[in-house]
Structures are given as structure tokens and as C-alpha cells.
Amino acid sequence: MADAPAAERAATGRAAAAPSRPRRLGRRILGGAGRVAAALPAALVLLFLAAPMAVLAISSLNATASLAFPPSSLSLRWYAEVLGSQEWAVSLRLSGLLVLLVVATTAALGTLAAYAVARGDFPGRRAVAGFALSPLMVPEIIIALSLLYYFQGLGLVNTIAGLWLAHSVVALPFVVRTVMVSAQNLDPTLERAAASLGAGRLRVFWTVTLPLLRPGILAGAVFAAVTSLGEVAVTALVSGANTTTVPVRIFSAVQFELDPSVAAISTLLMLASVLVMVVVDRFTHLSEAL
Amino acid sequence: MTSPDPLRPAPAPAAGPAAHVVIEELAAGYEGTRVLDVPELTIRRGEFLSILGPSGCGKTTLLNALAGFVRPSRGRISVDGADVTDVPPHRRGLGLVFQNYALFPHLTVAGNVAYGLKVRRVERAERRERVAEALRLVGLEGYADRRPRQLSGGQQQRVAVARALATRPAVLLLDEPLSNLDAKLRREMRVELRELQQRLGITMVFVTHDQEEALSLSDRIAVLNGGRVEQLDTPERVYRAPASRFVAEFVGAANILDGVADGGGVLRIGDTVLRTGLPGPERGRPAVLALRPERVRLHTAAAEPASADAGSGGAASGVLGYRAFVGDAWHSEVHLAGGATLSARTHAEPPPLGSEVTARWSAEDVIDLTTAPAEEAR
Amino acid sequence: MTRTSPTRGRAAGAGYALPAVLFLAALFAVPLARILELSLHPVDGTGNPLPEFSLVQYQRVLTEPFFAESLRSSLLTALLVTVLCLLLGYPVAYALARTRPGVLRTVMFVIVVSPLLTSVVVRSYGWVVLLSANGAVNRFLVATGLADAPVPLLTSYLAIVVSVTHVLLPFAVIPLTTALGGIDGNLRRASQMLGAGPIRTFWRITVPLSLPGVATGALVVLPLAMGIYITPLLVGGANRPLAGLRVYSQITSVYDYPVAAALSFTLLLLTLLCVTVLGSGFRFWERRLYG
């Protein structure tokens, strides 16, 4: 059956390429449709992921005191209100301070632990890895209750130190996990090469290992920062009137009143997080570090 | 469009009675840079054709265009006379053995081999028979229930071949299938692969960067460079009569004598003057000659043959600057007066380092490539 | 420190892990042990723990419907959310794994991880706005005539499932993307060369080989879903029968810490049981697949 057109093509030589063009186009369209069919569910899920945050950002521009969506008229008045408010300013300062403390703590502890687990050779290595990651396996309410009870005994409830320690417990596993991935991909011959050139262990760690772990450390630091910046589950219980972080203030505001100023501060918080991530992503591929 | 049936007898194809795969005016490239430009290439039925070239020469693109993974920007590929240019890979009926074998890790050896047969809805009983037959063909009868990762590299390679052959493809494409094996195994697999191909009479297209592999396996070799076919010929012709300087240098070792003719068969390369043994182009014309190292004979001044040998053929004098035993021969380098260097591969042990030597060769061993650069420039 | 350690050969690197281990011991293990101990005490009439030990709190948790019901509901919700996260996460992970690095991929990636980057209250608050009586969903329902009056979405179980799924989706997408991206593209090509079309190749090759990602995703999402309480509190109110909410209300309004601790530990045991069962199920499946 295919012989006749083949012979015809052979007879007409080069010109035979012409009849295949519409068919090729048809296939391209079909292939395109297939790709759209495959991409459509993904697009819908991405929309689902982005929807509540987009809605929030748009609601924050409401000119009136209602959270109606879509807003009937737009203004930035709620942003002015939030940024001018003494209460939010205190919370913003506290959240900022906590981010710095938590990132420094977890990056240092997490990097060392992940390096030890991924590259060390000692008995119980796997147990240490499991222990360092175990806070991820424990439901958040349980960590919250245990820290609340523990801090009550130590007088750490409603203190900055208490929040710093609590956030660090929650954020540490994220750092350990991302750095562990980097450390596992580290070529051990590079460290041996440095040692063969006369570098001592500390110098090897400082000049070869740490720079090579940087993508993992940065990714972990971003996660630690974002975790601290958004932590509510534990913070809601161990914070108090003097130590209200931004998300906890949002949390209590949302429970009692719905007004666009909360949407405005939420949008600011969200933008700050996305900005941090996009900037860090330029230096290291977070998507690969996960 | 009917899918090509591998068992169908050959129709009368366009380009000669033996044409199996015909490539016409094929071009492919990413964003303007052309990585492949093949005006015409015909693969004969039942032949073992190697596509040989350095990395980046376009051989992988050519293979992927044949397999259907690269859409050519222009041109036509037909198999058994049927145009397959727009046919997706899974309807082309070709087989492909991957460089990393690409065995499905979640299937057993038998599961891997049966995969293509299940797709074709081959009956269970026949399927089992054909899987056993394919495994027998590659000498892995007892391995049906193993997982790929329980096999050695050589065994994995055999499974990949068996898997591709089980569907009885029209053409088997092989993408550097031996490059992940150690040297000894590679030589053994070469023999096995060639025997298998001759026994089955299947058309094989073998992509490689290893000239020795291409020479020892192929009926014909297509030497690719910069996306173009530089030469398509039998291994012997490619080696003895390379069509270009690139082919001469890439296939086997070659002394390239690139200079200006001085008349009377004398070539001047910078300050070096040597007798080529050829009547040579006329005085003042540029000339490029190639000379295989194993065709060069070395003579010390004392042992200079007095016979006619001294008079005919080419010769150049110099000092032996390097010598090394390489197993089946000696490799040496002669520093010619004037700065040029000539490599030689001899069975006799060369004189000690620093000896004054004369390198000699027969006129018929000189490969004249003078026209090749002009052709490139055109 | 390790540098001068005499036992360097065998214990190489152990010293690096020490600070983190001590930190977690003091702030994670000890507090857990403290509430485990607390859960073993009965309480007096005002909720203060008594010195003697008993299992009465666990008895309450398992027999009083107020607690038992919440455990059952938490488990079912967590399983449902896990399945939803995997089903919804798969196409996104597939698209992410197949998209070459570039602007499109970065945008997709930012959207995927944006829930991780924004506080859980912000995310939940977004759902509150969307689902409230005059929110976008209700306006759409009323405008299109699908509903006569705004539907009370904010207190429905559906709202909780939707918002919890949303919050936990990135934890499923990320391991799925890693697993899908790690599949050698030649395996897909090999399948095609053997005659399998894209759909068959997807089901026979891609899906089985992405199983480790499915397992990781499930094992990460499930424990998170078991104890989640902020999101359901915001979108569903404090009275939904979920274990996390029950613990929260015991702490904040009843002040009965021992029963909250007992409920927490029962929840933890249930979580670990699920993770173990699920994990060994996946391991068995993987062993069957890969031999």
C-alpha cells in the first residue's frame, strides 16, 4: 500500500517533500494539543497554589474597610495604616531579630551536623541523622505543647530567648536536610586533594568543604529564615503580650476581625519571603538544592 | 500511513537495489547553528555502517534524527522506501542500543526483553519463545529473572542488544554501545556484535568516536566532521585513501606534510626539505601529503641500503629524538633538519636516541591530500 | 576538636554532630519526655496534676468520644489530604521536571514553594478571604446562580481539606520533582524505540520509577497533616473534631495539660504507626519492583 506513493515520490524526486508538509503541520498541532493536555492539570494546580495569596494581595488594596473580593475601589491606605502603626512596627522588629538569630544558630548547628552525618564515619551515624530530622516527623501541636510546658518551668514563655530556641528547633531539620544533600554530592577527592597539598583538617573544612556546601547552606538558611518568619504553631503558645511576632499578630487579628490591614501586612510578609528566595535563587539553584 | 512492517519484503527503493535507509537533504540545528548537514546518505540493506567522528561532529544528532528524537529542520528520511521524517519514534520500527544501555531498572532481564513485544501485543507463548531466543542470541539464557543492576556491564550491554533485537527491527541503531566497557571486553563484544549482525543479516548503524572500532566492525564508514559527511567508504578505502586531511588525521595516525612544492618531487615545509617520492605538483604550488607512520622505514647512515630502494620513493634525514616500545611495534620520532618531525612505527628496533637516521618510504604510500583544502574552501 | 582527638580513626566527624545533638536533646527530646511524664499523672478537680502515676488520661483519650472521635477524624483527614497532595502534586512535579531551567521554570518553582515561604496564617487567611460569605467563591456561586445565597464554606469540612491540602502540597511536589527529574531520559526514549507511545511510556516507565518520590512525599505530608491545627482553626473554627484542635483547646481554654499531653502522645503514636506501616509498604513495593 505504501509502495505507490513511495514510487511516486521517487519519480518526482525532491519535489516529493511538498506533500508531507501539511501532514507535518498536522502532527505538530496534534503534538501541541497533547502537550497542552499534559500541561493543563499542572497549570490548574499552580493556579490553586497561587490563588489564596493572589486574592489576599488584591484584597489588601481595598479602599473600604471590607474584604470584599474583588475590591470595588483601590487604594494603598491599609499599607500606610500598617506601616504607621506602633504595634506592627514592634512585631516587625521582633520578627526581624528572630530571623537573624535563628538563621545564625541553625546554619551553624545544621551544617556541622549534616556534614558529620553525610561524610563522617562513626557508629550511630544513621541514628544521629534520624534524630536531627525527627522534629519533622512530630506533629506541630506536640512540639508546641512540649515546649510550652518546658518553657513554663524555665520561665522562658513570653521571652525573646524562648522564641529563638523554639524557632531554631523547628527550623533546624530543614537546614540539616538541605546541607546533607550538598554534602552527599561533595566529591571526597577534593578534600583529599587539599590535604595532599598540605592543608590541615580545619583549613580543608574552611577553604574547600564550606565553599562547596554553600548552595545547601544558603538553601537551608532561606528555609530557616522563612520558617522563623512564618512560625505560628509553636509561637502562638510560647509567645505572650510582649513577644508578639508578625504572624502571631496576624493570627490573633484574623480570629477576631477581618480587615484589609491584615491583608496588607500579610502581603508585605509574603513579598519579603519571595524576594529573599528569588535573590538567593540567583546565586544558587534552590530548586536543585531541594 | 501504515507503520513500516519489518518483515515486509523490500519494495523497490529509490536509490539502488540495496538501499534500506535513505537520507536526503537532511539538516538539523538548534537556534540557527547548523549541527548537521547531510545532502545524501544511503544505508544499504544488511550492511554494518559506522558513523565515525569526534565529539560534537553531529553523529549523535544524526542518530537521533534517524531514531526520531530530533526533528530535522529540513530534509527527508525514508526506511524501506517509506518516508518516516514525521513518524514519531515509537512508530518507526527501529531498534536502538543506548550508550548507557537504558535498561529498565524495575523490570527483570526477561521483562526488559519482552517490553517491545508486549507493546506489539505478541501472544504470551510466542513472547516467551522470542524472549528466550533473543537471550540465547546474546548468550544470557540463564539470566532471565535477574534485575539489570545485578548484571555486569558486559551483560547489561548484551541485554540491551537482546531487547532491541527481540522486536525484529528493520534497522538497529547503536549509540557508542561499547564505550562503557573495559578494553578487553570491548574487543570481545566487537567480534560478537559483528558475528550477530552477519548471522541475522540485519542492517546496523553504529555511532562511535573510536576509529579502531569503526575500522574493525564496519562494511562502510561515514566519517563525520562539523555536521558534514567527509567520506563514506569501506574501512580500507577510508584508511588508505582518506578524502580529506581531517579523515587522514582522525582515522589512524598520519604524518601530515603541509608545504610548498619545490619541483622534482621535493617538498619544502618551512625550513625542512624532503623528497616526497611523487613527481609532485609543479614548483611553487602548495601541497598537503599524508604518510602513515607504519609505512616509514628508518635507516642509520651506516646501514644505508645501496640498492634501487635508495633511489626511488621518499626520504628525509634527521636525528632520532624519541623511541618507545608499544607492544607490537616501536614508536619513534625523527627530528628533521629544519624543524619538522616525522613519526615512524617499525617492527625492527630503531637505532639509539640521537642517531643520525634517514626515514624512507615508498611512493605508493604517500597520500596526496592537496585538493582537499581547496574543496573545503569552496 | 576532632583534629586532636585520639580516636579520630573510628569516630571521624562525630564531634561535628555534637552541638546539634545536644541542642535537640535539650530542646526537643527532654520537652517531649517531660510531657510524656505529665501525661501519666491524674489531675485534681481544678486540672492540677497529682503526684501519683496512672494511665487514666490515656483511658480518657481512648474512651471519651470528644477525644477518640478527633483522633479518628484526624487520621482520615490526614490520609485524604496525603492522597490529594500526591494526586495534585504529580502533574506539577512532572511539568517542573520536564521544563528546562529558565524564566518559566523559576516562575513555576516560586509558585510551588510560595506556600512554604509564606506564613501558615497568611496562607490560611487567603483561604478565609476566598471562602468567606462575601468572598470570591461565594460571589461566583451566587452570580452564576449555582447558589441562591452565600454558602457557609468557612466552617465546612471541605474548606479544611482544601486549605490543608494547599498548605502541604509543596511537601509532596518537591520530592516528586526530584524523583521524576532523576529518571534517565534514555529510559523513556528506550521505551519509545521499543514501540511504546507517550501514554504507555508514562504508565509503564515513568510512574513506576517515580515511586520513591511518591513514598517520600507521602511520608512527609502525612505527619504534617496529622498534627496541623493553625489552618483548620482559621478556616474551620476551633470546634472541628481534629486532634490538633482538641489539644489546642485543652491548653488554651480548659488548661488541662495532662490530657492534652496524653492526646498528643496518642496522636504521635498513631502518626508513627502510620508512617511505619506506609513506609514498610512502600519498601516492600520498591523491593518487588527493583529486586
CSV table of C-alpha atoms in Angstrom, one decimal, chain A residues 112-256:
chain,number,residue,atom,x,y,z
A,112,LEU,CA,28.1,20.8,61.1
A,113,ALA,CA,25.6,18.0,61.9
A,114,ALA,CA,24.8,17.4,58.2
A,115,TYR,CA,28.5,17.3,57.3
A,116,ALA,CA,29.1,14.8,60.1
A,117,VAL,CA,26.2,12.6,59.1
A,118,ALA,CA,26.9,12.7,55.4
A,119,ARG,CA,30.7,12.4,55.4
A,120,GLY,CA,31.7,11.2,58.8
A,121,ASP,CA,32.4,7.6,59.8
A,122,PHE,CA,31.3,6.9,63.3
A,123,PRO,CA,28.9,4.4,64.9
A,124,GLY,CA,25.4,5.7,65.2
A,125,ARG,CA,25.7,8.0,62.2
A,126,ARG,CA,22.3,6.9,60.9
A,127,ALA,CA,20.7,7.4,64.4
A,128,VAL,CA,22.1,10.9,64.6
A,129,ALA,CA,20.7,11.7,61.1
A,130,GLY,CA,17.3,10.3,62.2
A,131,PHE,CA,17.4,12.3,65.4
A,132,ALA,CA,18.4,15.6,63.6
A,133,LEU,CA,15.5,15.2,61.2
A,134,SER,CA,12.9,13.8,63.7
A,135,PRO,CA,11.2,17.1,64.6
A,136,LEU,CA,9.8,16.9,61.0
A,137,MET,CA,8.1,13.7,61.9
A,138,VAL,CA,6.4,15.0,65.0
A,139,PRO,CA,3.1,16.8,64.6
A,140,GLU,CA,3.4,20.5,65.2
A,141,ILE,CA,0.9,20.6,68.0
A,142,ILE,CA,3.0,18.2,70.0
A,143,ILE,CA,6.2,20.3,69.7
A,144,ALA,CA,4.1,23.3,70.7
A,145,LEU,CA,2.7,21.7,73.8
A,146,SER,CA,6.0,20.2,74.9
A,147,LEU,CA,7.9,23.5,74.5
A,148,LEU,CA,5.1,25.4,76.2
A,149,TYR,CA,5.2,23.1,79.3
A,150,TYR,CA,9.0,23.0,79.3
A,151,PHE,CA,9.4,26.8,79.0
A,152,GLN,CA,6.8,27.4,81.7
A,153,GLY,CA,9.2,25.6,84.0
A,154,LEU,CA,12.2,27.6,82.9
A,155,GLY,CA,10.5,30.9,82.8
A,156,LEU,CA,11.1,31.2,79.0
A,157,VAL,CA,7.5,31.8,78.0
A,158,ASN,CA,6.9,35.3,76.6
A,159,THR,CA,10.7,35.9,76.1
A,160,ILE,CA,12.8,36.5,73.0
A,161,ALA,CA,15.2,33.8,74.1
A,162,GLY,CA,12.3,31.3,74.3
A,163,LEU,CA,11.1,32.2,70.8
A,164,TRP,CA,14.7,32.0,69.4
A,165,LEU,CA,15.1,28.5,70.8
A,166,ALA,CA,11.7,27.3,69.7
A,167,HIS,CA,12.1,28.6,66.2
A,168,SER,CA,15.5,27.0,66.0
A,169,VAL,CA,14.1,23.6,66.9
A,170,VAL,CA,11.5,23.8,64.2
A,171,ALA,CA,13.9,25.2,61.6
A,172,LEU,CA,17.0,23.0,62.3
A,173,PRO,CA,15.8,19.9,60.4
A,174,PHE,CA,15.3,21.9,57.2
A,175,VAL,CA,19.0,23.1,57.3
A,176,VAL,CA,20.2,19.6,58.1
A,177,ARG,CA,18.3,18.1,55.2
A,178,THR,CA,19.4,20.6,52.5
A,179,VAL,CA,23.1,20.6,53.6
A,180,MET,CA,23.1,16.8,53.8
A,181,VAL,CA,22.1,16.7,50.1
A,182,SER,CA,25.0,19.0,49.2
A,183,ALA,CA,27.4,17.1,51.4
A,184,GLN,CA,26.5,13.8,49.9
A,185,ASN,CA,27.2,15.2,46.4
A,186,LEU,CA,30.6,16.5,47.5
A,187,ASP,CA,33.5,14.8,45.8
A,188,PRO,CA,35.7,13.5,48.6
A,189,THR,CA,38.7,13.6,46.4
A,190,LEU,CA,38.6,17.4,46.5
A,191,GLU,CA,39.2,17.3,50.3
A,192,ARG,CA,41.9,14.7,49.8
A,193,ALA,CA,43.5,16.9,47.2
A,194,ALA,CA,43.5,19.9,49.6
A,195,ALA,CA,45.0,17.7,52.3
A,196,SER,CA,47.7,16.4,49.9
A,197,LEU,CA,48.6,20.0,49.2
A,198,GLY,CA,49.4,20.4,52.9
A,199,ALA,CA,46.2,21.8,54.3
A,200,GLY,CA,45.2,20.8,57.8
A,201,ARG,CA,41.7,19.5,58.6
A,202,LEU,CA,40.4,22.8,59.8
A,203,ARG,CA,41.8,24.6,56.8
A,204,VAL,CA,40.4,22.0,54.4
A,205,PHE,CA,37.0,22.4,56.1
A,206,TRP,CA,37.1,26.1,55.9
A,207,THR,CA,38.6,26.6,52.4
A,208,VAL,CA,37.2,23.6,50.5
A,209,THR,CA,34.3,22.0,52.3
A,210,LEU,CA,32.4,25.0,53.3
A,211,PRO,CA,32.5,26.8,50.0
A,212,LEU,CA,31.3,23.6,48.3
A,213,LEU,CA,28.5,23.2,50.7
A,214,ARG,CA,27.4,26.8,50.2
A,215,PRO,CA,24.4,26.0,47.9
A,216,GLY,CA,23.0,23.7,50.6
A,217,ILE,CA,23.7,26.1,53.4
A,218,LEU,CA,22.1,29.0,51.6
A,219,ALA,CA,19.0,27.0,50.7
A,220,GLY,CA,18.9,25.8,54.3
A,221,ALA,CA,19.3,29.4,55.6
A,222,VAL,CA,16.4,30.5,53.4
A,223,PHE,CA,14.2,27.8,54.8
A,224,ALA,CA,15.2,28.6,58.3
A,225,ALA,CA,14.5,32.3,57.7
A,226,VAL,CA,11.2,31.6,56.1
A,227,THR,CA,10.2,29.1,58.8
A,228,SER,CA,11.1,31.6,61.6
A,229,LEU,CA,9.3,34.4,59.7
A,230,GLY,CA,6.1,32.4,59.4
A,231,GLU,CA,6.1,30.2,62.5
A,232,VAL,CA,2.8,30.2,64.3
A,233,ALA,CA,2.0,26.7,65.5
A,234,VAL,CA,4.6,26.9,68.3
A,235,THR,CA,4.9,30.6,68.7
A,236,ALA,CA,1.2,31.1,69.3
A,237,LEU,CA,1.6,29.1,72.5
A,238,VAL,CA,5.0,30.2,73.8
A,239,SER,CA,4.8,33.9,73.0
A,240,GLY,CA,3.0,36.5,75.0
A,241,ALA,CA,1.9,40.1,75.1
A,242,ASN,CA,5.5,41.4,74.9
A,243,THR,CA,6.6,39.0,72.3
A,244,THR,CA,4.1,39.0,69.5
A,245,THR,CA,5.7,38.2,66.2
A,246,VAL,CA,4.1,39.4,62.9
A,247,PRO,CA,2.4,36.1,62.0
A,248,VAL,CA,1.1,35.7,65.6
A,249,ARG,CA,-0.4,39.2,65.5
A,250,ILE,CA,-1.9,38.3,62.1
A,251,PHE,CA,-3.2,35.1,63.7
A,252,SER,CA,-5.0,36.8,66.5
A,253,ALA,CA,-6.2,39.6,64.3
A,254,VAL,CA,-7.7,37.1,61.8
A,255,GLN,CA,-9.6,35.3,64.6
A,256,PHE,CA,-11.4,38.4,65.8
